[in-house]
Coordinates of C-alpha atoms in Angstrom, one line a residue:
M10 CA 104.1 118.7 74.1
F11 CA 104.4 119.7 77.5
M12 CA 107.4 120.4 80.1
L13 CA 107.0 118.8 83.4
A14 CA 109.0 121.6 85.2
A15 CA 112.2 123.4 84.1
G16 CA 114.7 121.5 83.5
L17 CA 112.8 118.2 83.3
I18 CA 112.1 116.4 79.7
S19 CA 108.9 116.2 78.5
P20 CA 107.9 112.0 78.5
F21 CA 106.7 112.8 74.9
A22 CA 110.1 114.4 74.0
N23 CA 111.2 110.9 72.3
A24 CA 108.4 109.4 70.3
A25 CA 110.4 106.2 69.9
K26 CA 109.8 105.6 73.5
S27 CA 107.6 102.8 74.6
D28 CA 104.3 103.5 76.7
S29 CA 105.8 101.9 79.3
E30 CA 109.2 104.2 79.0
K31 CA 107.4 107.0 78.8
T32 CA 104.9 106.5 81.7
L33 CA 108.3 105.7 83.9
A34 CA 109.4 109.2 82.6
A35 CA 106.5 110.7 83.6
F36 CA 106.5 108.9 87.4
E37 CA 110.6 110.1 87.5
A38 CA 109.6 113.3 86.6
F39 CA 107.6 113.8 89.3
T40 CA 109.1 111.8 92.5
S41 CA 112.5 113.7 91.3
A42 CA 110.6 117.4 92.0
P43 CA 107.6 116.7 93.7
S44 CA 105.3 119.8 92.6
K45 CA 101.6 120.8 91.7
I46 CA 103.4 121.3 88.3
T47 CA 105.1 117.9 87.6
Q48 CA 102.1 116.3 89.5
Q49 CA 99.8 118.3 87.2
A50 CA 102.1 117.0 84.5
L51 CA 101.9 113.3 85.0
M52 CA 98.1 113.7 84.9
Q53 CA 97.6 115.0 82.2
Y54 CA 100.2 112.5 80.7
F55 CA 97.6 109.6 81.5
S56 CA 94.4 111.8 80.5
Q57 CA 96.2 111.7 76.8
Q58 CA 96.9 108.1 76.5
A59 CA 94.5 105.4 75.0
T60 CA 95.5 102.9 77.3
H61 CA 96.3 103.7 80.8
P62 CA 100.0 101.6 82.0
I63 CA 99.8 102.7 85.5
T64 CA 101.7 99.5 86.5
E65 CA 105.1 101.2 85.3
R66 CA 105.0 103.3 88.7
T67 CA 108.4 103.9 89.9
P68 CA 109.2 102.3 93.6
E69 CA 110.2 106.2 94.6
F70 CA 106.4 106.8 93.6
E71 CA 105.2 103.9 95.6
Q72 CA 107.3 105.1 98.9
M73 CA 106.1 108.5 98.7
V74 CA 102.2 107.1 98.8
L75 CA 103.4 104.7 102.2
E76 CA 105.1 107.6 103.4
G77 CA 101.8 109.7 102.9
H78 CA 103.4 112.9 100.8
P79 CA 100.3 114.8 99.9
L80 CA 100.8 115.2 96.1
A81 CA 101.5 111.3 95.9
L82 CA 98.7 110.9 97.8
E83 CA 96.5 112.8 95.3
V84 CA 98.3 111.5 92.3
A85 CA 97.5 107.9 93.7
F86 CA 93.5 108.9 94.0
E87 CA 93.4 110.2 90.8
C88 CA 95.4 107.3 89.1
M89 CA 92.7 104.7 90.5
G90 CA 90.5 106.1 87.9
Y91 CA 93.0 104.7 85.0
T92 CA 93.7 101.6 86.4
D93 CA 92.4 97.7 86.2
G94 CA 91.5 95.7 88.7
A95 CA 95.0 94.3 90.2
E96 CA 96.3 97.7 89.9
S97 CA 93.4 99.5 91.7
L98 CA 93.9 96.9 94.4
H99 CA 97.4 97.6 94.9
L100 CA 97.1 101.4 94.5
R101 CA 94.2 100.5 97.6
W102 CA 96.9 99.1 99.2
L103 CA 99.6 102.0 98.9
I104 CA 97.0 104.6 99.6
G105 CA 95.3 102.5 102.9
Q106 CA 99.2 102.3 104.3
S107 CA 99.2 106.0 104.2
I108 CA 97.0 106.1 107.0
M109 CA 99.6 104.6 109.5
S110 CA 102.4 107.4 108.4
N111 CA 100.2 110.6 108.0
P112 CA 96.6 109.7 108.9
E113 CA 95.4 113.7 108.6
G114 CA 97.1 113.6 105.3
F115 CA 95.1 110.6 104.4
L116 CA 91.7 112.3 105.7
K117 CA 92.5 115.2 103.1
A118 CA 93.2 113.5 100.3
V119 CA 89.7 111.5 101.1
T120 CA 88.2 114.6 101.6
K121 CA 89.3 116.0 98.2
Y122 CA 88.5 112.7 96.3
R123 CA 85.8 111.3 98.1
H124 CA 83.0 111.9 95.5
T125 CA 85.3 109.2 93.4
I126 CA 85.6 106.7 95.9
Q127 CA 83.0 104.0 95.1
R128 CA 83.8 101.4 97.9
L129 CA 85.6 103.4 101.2
G130 CA 85.4 100.1 102.8
A131 CA 87.1 98.3 100.2
L132 CA 89.6 101.4 100.2
V133 CA 90.7 101.6 103.8
G134 CA 90.0 97.7 104.6
Y135 CA 92.3 96.6 102.1
L136 CA 95.7 95.3 104.3
G137 CA 97.4 93.2 101.3
P138 CA 97.4 89.6 100.3
D139 CA 99.4 88.7 103.7
Y140 CA 96.3 89.2 105.5
V141 CA 93.5 87.8 103.4
D142 CA 93.8 84.3 105.0
N143 CA 94.8 85.4 108.7
L144 CA 91.9 87.2 110.2
S145 CA 93.3 87.7 113.6
A146 CA 96.1 89.8 111.6
S147 CA 93.8 91.2 109.4
I148 CA 91.8 92.2 112.7
L149 CA 94.8 93.6 114.5
G150 CA 95.6 95.7 111.4
L151 CA 92.3 97.5 110.6
E152 CA 92.3 98.2 114.5
E153 CA 96.1 99.9 114.3
R154 CA 94.3 102.2 111.1
Y155 CA 91.2 102.8 113.3
M156 CA 93.4 104.2 116.3
A157 CA 95.6 106.0 113.8
L158 CA 92.7 108.2 112.5
R159 CA 90.3 107.9 115.8
D160 CA 92.3 111.4 117.2
I161 CA 92.6 113.5 114.4
D162 CA 90.1 116.6 115.6
S163 CA 90.8 118.8 112.4
P164 CA 87.3 120.1 111.8
E165 CA 87.7 120.2 107.8
Y166 CA 88.3 116.6 108.3
S167 CA 85.7 115.4 110.6
E168 CA 83.2 114.0 108.3
A169 CA 85.8 112.1 106.0
R170 CA 87.3 111.0 109.7
D171 CA 83.9 109.4 110.8
E172 CA 83.3 108.1 107.3
V173 CA 86.5 106.2 107.4
L174 CA 86.0 105.1 111.3
L175 CA 82.4 103.7 110.7
A176 CA 84.1 101.9 107.3
L177 CA 86.7 100.3 109.3
S178 CA 84.5 99.4 112.3
K179 CA 82.4 97.5 109.8
R180 CA 85.4 95.7 108.6
I181 CA 86.5 94.9 112.2
Y182 CA 83.1 93.5 113.0
Q183 CA 82.7 91.4 109.8
R184 CA 86.3 89.9 110.5
R185 CA 85.2 89.0 114.2
E186 CA 82.2 87.7 113.0
Q187 CA 84.3 85.2 110.3
M188 CA 86.6 84.4 113.2
Q189 CA 83.5 83.1 115.3
E190 CA 81.7 81.4 112.8
I191 CA 85.3 79.6 111.9
S192 CA 85.5 78.7 115.8
S193 CA 81.9 77.1 115.9
D194 CA 82.6 75.2 112.6
S195 CA 85.5 74.0 114.0
E196 CA 83.9 73.1 117.5
L197 CA 81.1 71.3 115.7
R198 CA 83.3 69.2 114.0
H199 CA 85.4 67.9 117.1
D200 CA 82.0 67.2 118.7

């Protein structure tokens, strides 16, 4: 057992709690007092679980990631290793959205966790289910992310920035190609 921080109760304190309740308690302890201590305690909790029910995040945690809170971004990147496909997709969306609120913080997290990111394009290019069948909105969303990152000139994040910009450029190009194909197919059908 460990204490999440002085005055906070460990999620393991009540053995009768379900895994879901323990997970929520761990996230609540982190979001109520975000610090390196509560972040490490949360990640230690996940590393000790046989299964990793990351689906039990709190709305406060998700909001912190969306706002680009540095510690929450780190937790989100670390949680990617404990998730299944659907959860991983949701975390990718949360992390990607943080580009708009804290582009430099996003690049800092990418720099730190680059070794764990298998598909950078999938991370930065996923805009959520509302964009899947809407190519023009998808292109605009990707361009907005590109513009938010383009002017970050911090030398320590320049390599990450360039990699992310390249990944976004490729996604934008792919979407434009798809639009052209659809347009060409549509023209052929009308002829």
